[in-house]
Amino acid sequence: MNLHLNARELTTPGAWTPINDGVMGGLSQSRLRQDDEGTARFEGLVSLENRGAFASVRHRLHQPPPENSYLIRLQVLGDGKVYKLALRTDDDFDGISYQADFHPASHQWMAIDLGLDQFRPTFRGRPAAAPALHSFAQVRQLGLMIADRQAGAFCLKLRSISFL
């Protein structure tokens, strides 16, 4: 059995919490909402003012992914920017996050598959000395992020996120 989040489930009101660089004084903004086409949109503005550098949203899973999950598949449409999928193995706000970069095509829907070996442990965006992620069944929270000083407006469209 797979864990599949479609656009409607992704955009349930209150399902995603914005966590932007305002936690360290920055001015970036983000949100995840449903557009007129029924697609989920992670959108906002990355500002480099006040040492800003990132925008993100986070979602607590209502159930863990299945034990036999071997990859995460994103159905996405990008805007030419690089994004991160962030996974957390606890319910804490701060701590170790496992991140994988992905660069979705601009103006073309595509499936992006991310395996366990692509996720690296980080702490507040920097590499961390932590055990590797051994199973997607450990995941309790997932997040979307744009970082690495990619200033300006951004928009990542999502049809689904699936643990396969």
Coordinates of C-alpha atoms in Angstrom, one line a residue:
M1 CA 0.0 0.0 0.0
N2 CA 1.3 3.5 -0.9
L3 CA 0.8 6.8 0.8
H4 CA -0.5 9.3 -1.8
L5 CA -1.3 12.9 -1.2
N6 CA -3.2 14.5 -4.2
A7 CA -3.6 18.2 -4.8
R8 CA -6.8 18.4 -2.9
E9 CA -5.3 16.7 0.2
L10 CA -2.2 18.8 -0.1
T11 CA -4.3 22.0 0.0
T12 CA -6.6 21.2 2.9
P13 CA -6.8 24.4 4.9
G14 CA -4.2 24.5 7.7
A15 CA -2.4 21.4 6.4
W16 CA 0.8 23.3 5.8
T17 CA 2.6 25.7 8.1
P18 CA 4.9 28.4 6.6
I19 CA 8.3 28.5 8.2
N20 CA 10.3 31.3 6.6
D21 CA 13.5 33.1 7.3
G22 CA 11.5 35.4 9.6
V23 CA 12.6 33.1 12.4
M24 CA 16.0 34.7 12.0
G25 CA 15.0 38.2 11.0
G26 CA 14.4 37.7 7.2
L27 CA 11.4 39.0 5.2
S28 CA 10.7 36.0 2.9
Q29 CA 7.1 34.8 2.5
S30 CA 5.5 31.6 1.4
R31 CA 2.3 29.6 1.4
L32 CA 0.8 26.5 -0.1
R33 CA -2.7 27.0 -1.6
Q34 CA -5.0 25.5 -4.3
D35 CA -5.2 27.4 -7.5
D36 CA -8.2 27.7 -9.9
E37 CA -7.1 24.6 -11.7
G38 CA -7.2 22.5 -8.6
T39 CA -3.4 22.3 -8.4
A40 CA -1.4 22.9 -5.2
R41 CA 0.9 25.9 -5.5
F42 CA 3.9 26.5 -3.2
E43 CA 4.5 30.1 -3.9
G44 CA 5.9 33.3 -2.4
L45 CA 8.9 35.6 -2.4
V46 CA 12.5 35.0 -1.2
S47 CA 14.0 38.2 0.1
L48 CA 17.7 38.6 0.9
E49 CA 17.0 41.6 3.1
N50 CA 17.9 41.3 6.8
R51 CA 20.0 38.2 6.0
G52 CA 17.0 36.4 4.6
A53 CA 17.6 33.4 2.4
F54 CA 14.7 30.8 2.5
A55 CA 11.0 30.2 2.4
S56 CA 9.3 26.9 3.3
V57 CA 6.1 25.1 4.3
R58 CA 5.8 22.0 6.5
H59 CA 3.1 19.3 6.8
R60 CA 2.6 16.7 9.5
L61 CA 1.7 13.3 8.1
H62 CA -1.5 11.8 9.6
Q63 CA 0.0 8.3 9.1
P64 CA 3.6 7.2 8.4
P65 CA 4.5 6.0 5.0
P66 CA 4.4 2.2 4.5
E67 CA 7.5 0.2 5.6
N68 CA 8.2 -1.0 2.0
S69 CA 8.3 2.6 0.5
Y70 CA 11.4 2.9 -1.6
L71 CA 11.0 6.3 -3.2
I72 CA 9.0 9.5 -3.2
R73 CA 7.4 10.6 -6.4
L74 CA 6.5 14.3 -6.9
Q75 CA 4.3 15.3 -9.8
V76 CA 5.4 18.9 -10.3
L77 CA 5.7 21.9 -12.7
G78 CA 8.6 24.3 -11.9
D79 CA 9.7 27.8 -12.6
G80 CA 13.4 27.2 -13.3
K81 CA 14.4 27.3 -9.7
V82 CA 15.8 24.5 -7.5
Y83 CA 13.7 23.3 -4.6
K84 CA 14.2 21.0 -1.6
L85 CA 12.0 18.3 -0.2
A86 CA 12.7 18.1 3.5
L87 CA 11.7 15.1 5.7
R88 CA 11.6 15.0 9.5
T89 CA 11.5 11.8 11.6
D90 CA 9.9 13.5 14.7
D91 CA 7.2 16.0 15.5
D92 CA 9.6 18.7 16.7
F93 CA 9.8 22.1 15.2
D94 CA 13.6 22.3 15.2
G95 CA 16.2 19.5 14.7
I96 CA 17.6 17.2 12.1
S97 CA 15.9 17.4 8.6
Y98 CA 16.7 15.2 5.7
Q99 CA 16.8 17.2 2.5
A100 CA 17.0 16.4 -1.2
D101 CA 17.3 19.0 -4.0
F102 CA 15.2 18.7 -7.1
H103 CA 15.0 20.9 -10.2
P104 CA 11.6 20.6 -11.9
A105 CA 11.3 21.6 -15.5
S106 CA 9.8 25.0 -16.3
H107 CA 6.5 25.0 -18.2
Q108 CA 6.3 21.2 -18.3
W109 CA 4.7 18.7 -15.8
M110 CA 7.0 16.0 -14.8
A111 CA 7.5 13.2 -12.3
I112 CA 10.5 13.5 -10.0
D113 CA 11.6 10.4 -8.1
L114 CA 13.7 10.7 -4.9
G115 CA 15.3 7.7 -3.3
L116 CA 16.5 7.3 0.3
D117 CA 20.1 7.8 -0.8
Q118 CA 19.3 11.3 -2.1
F119 CA 18.3 12.7 1.4
R120 CA 21.2 14.2 3.4
P121 CA 20.9 15.1 7.1
T122 CA 20.9 18.8 7.8
F123 CA 20.5 21.1 10.8
R124 CA 19.1 24.6 10.0
G125 CA 20.2 24.2 6.4
R126 CA 23.7 23.0 7.0
P127 CA 25.1 19.5 6.7
A128 CA 24.8 17.6 10.0
A129 CA 26.5 14.6 11.6
A130 CA 23.5 12.4 12.0
P131 CA 22.5 8.9 11.0
A132 CA 21.3 8.4 7.4
L133 CA 17.6 8.1 6.8
H134 CA 17.1 4.3 6.7
S135 CA 13.4 4.1 5.8
F136 CA 10.7 6.4 4.6
A137 CA 8.5 4.8 7.3
Q138 CA 10.4 7.0 9.8
V139 CA 9.0 10.2 8.3
R140 CA 6.6 12.2 10.4
Q141 CA 6.7 15.5 8.6
L142 CA 7.5 16.7 5.1
G143 CA 8.3 20.1 3.8
L144 CA 9.0 22.1 0.7
M145 CA 11.7 24.7 0.6
I146 CA 13.4 27.2 -1.6
A147 CA 16.8 28.4 -0.4
D148 CA 20.4 29.0 -1.6
R149 CA 19.9 32.8 -2.2
Q150 CA 17.4 32.4 -5.0
A151 CA 15.9 35.8 -4.6
G152 CA 12.5 36.8 -6.0
A153 CA 9.1 35.4 -6.7
F154 CA 8.7 31.6 -7.0
C155 CA 6.0 29.1 -7.8
L156 CA 6.1 25.4 -7.7
K157 CA 2.9 23.6 -8.8
L158 CA 2.2 20.1 -7.4
R159 CA -0.3 17.5 -8.5
S160 CA 0.8 14.9 -5.9
I161 CA 3.4 13.6 -3.5
S162 CA 3.5 9.8 -3.2
F163 CA 5.5 7.4 -1.1
L164 CA 5.9 4.3 -3.4

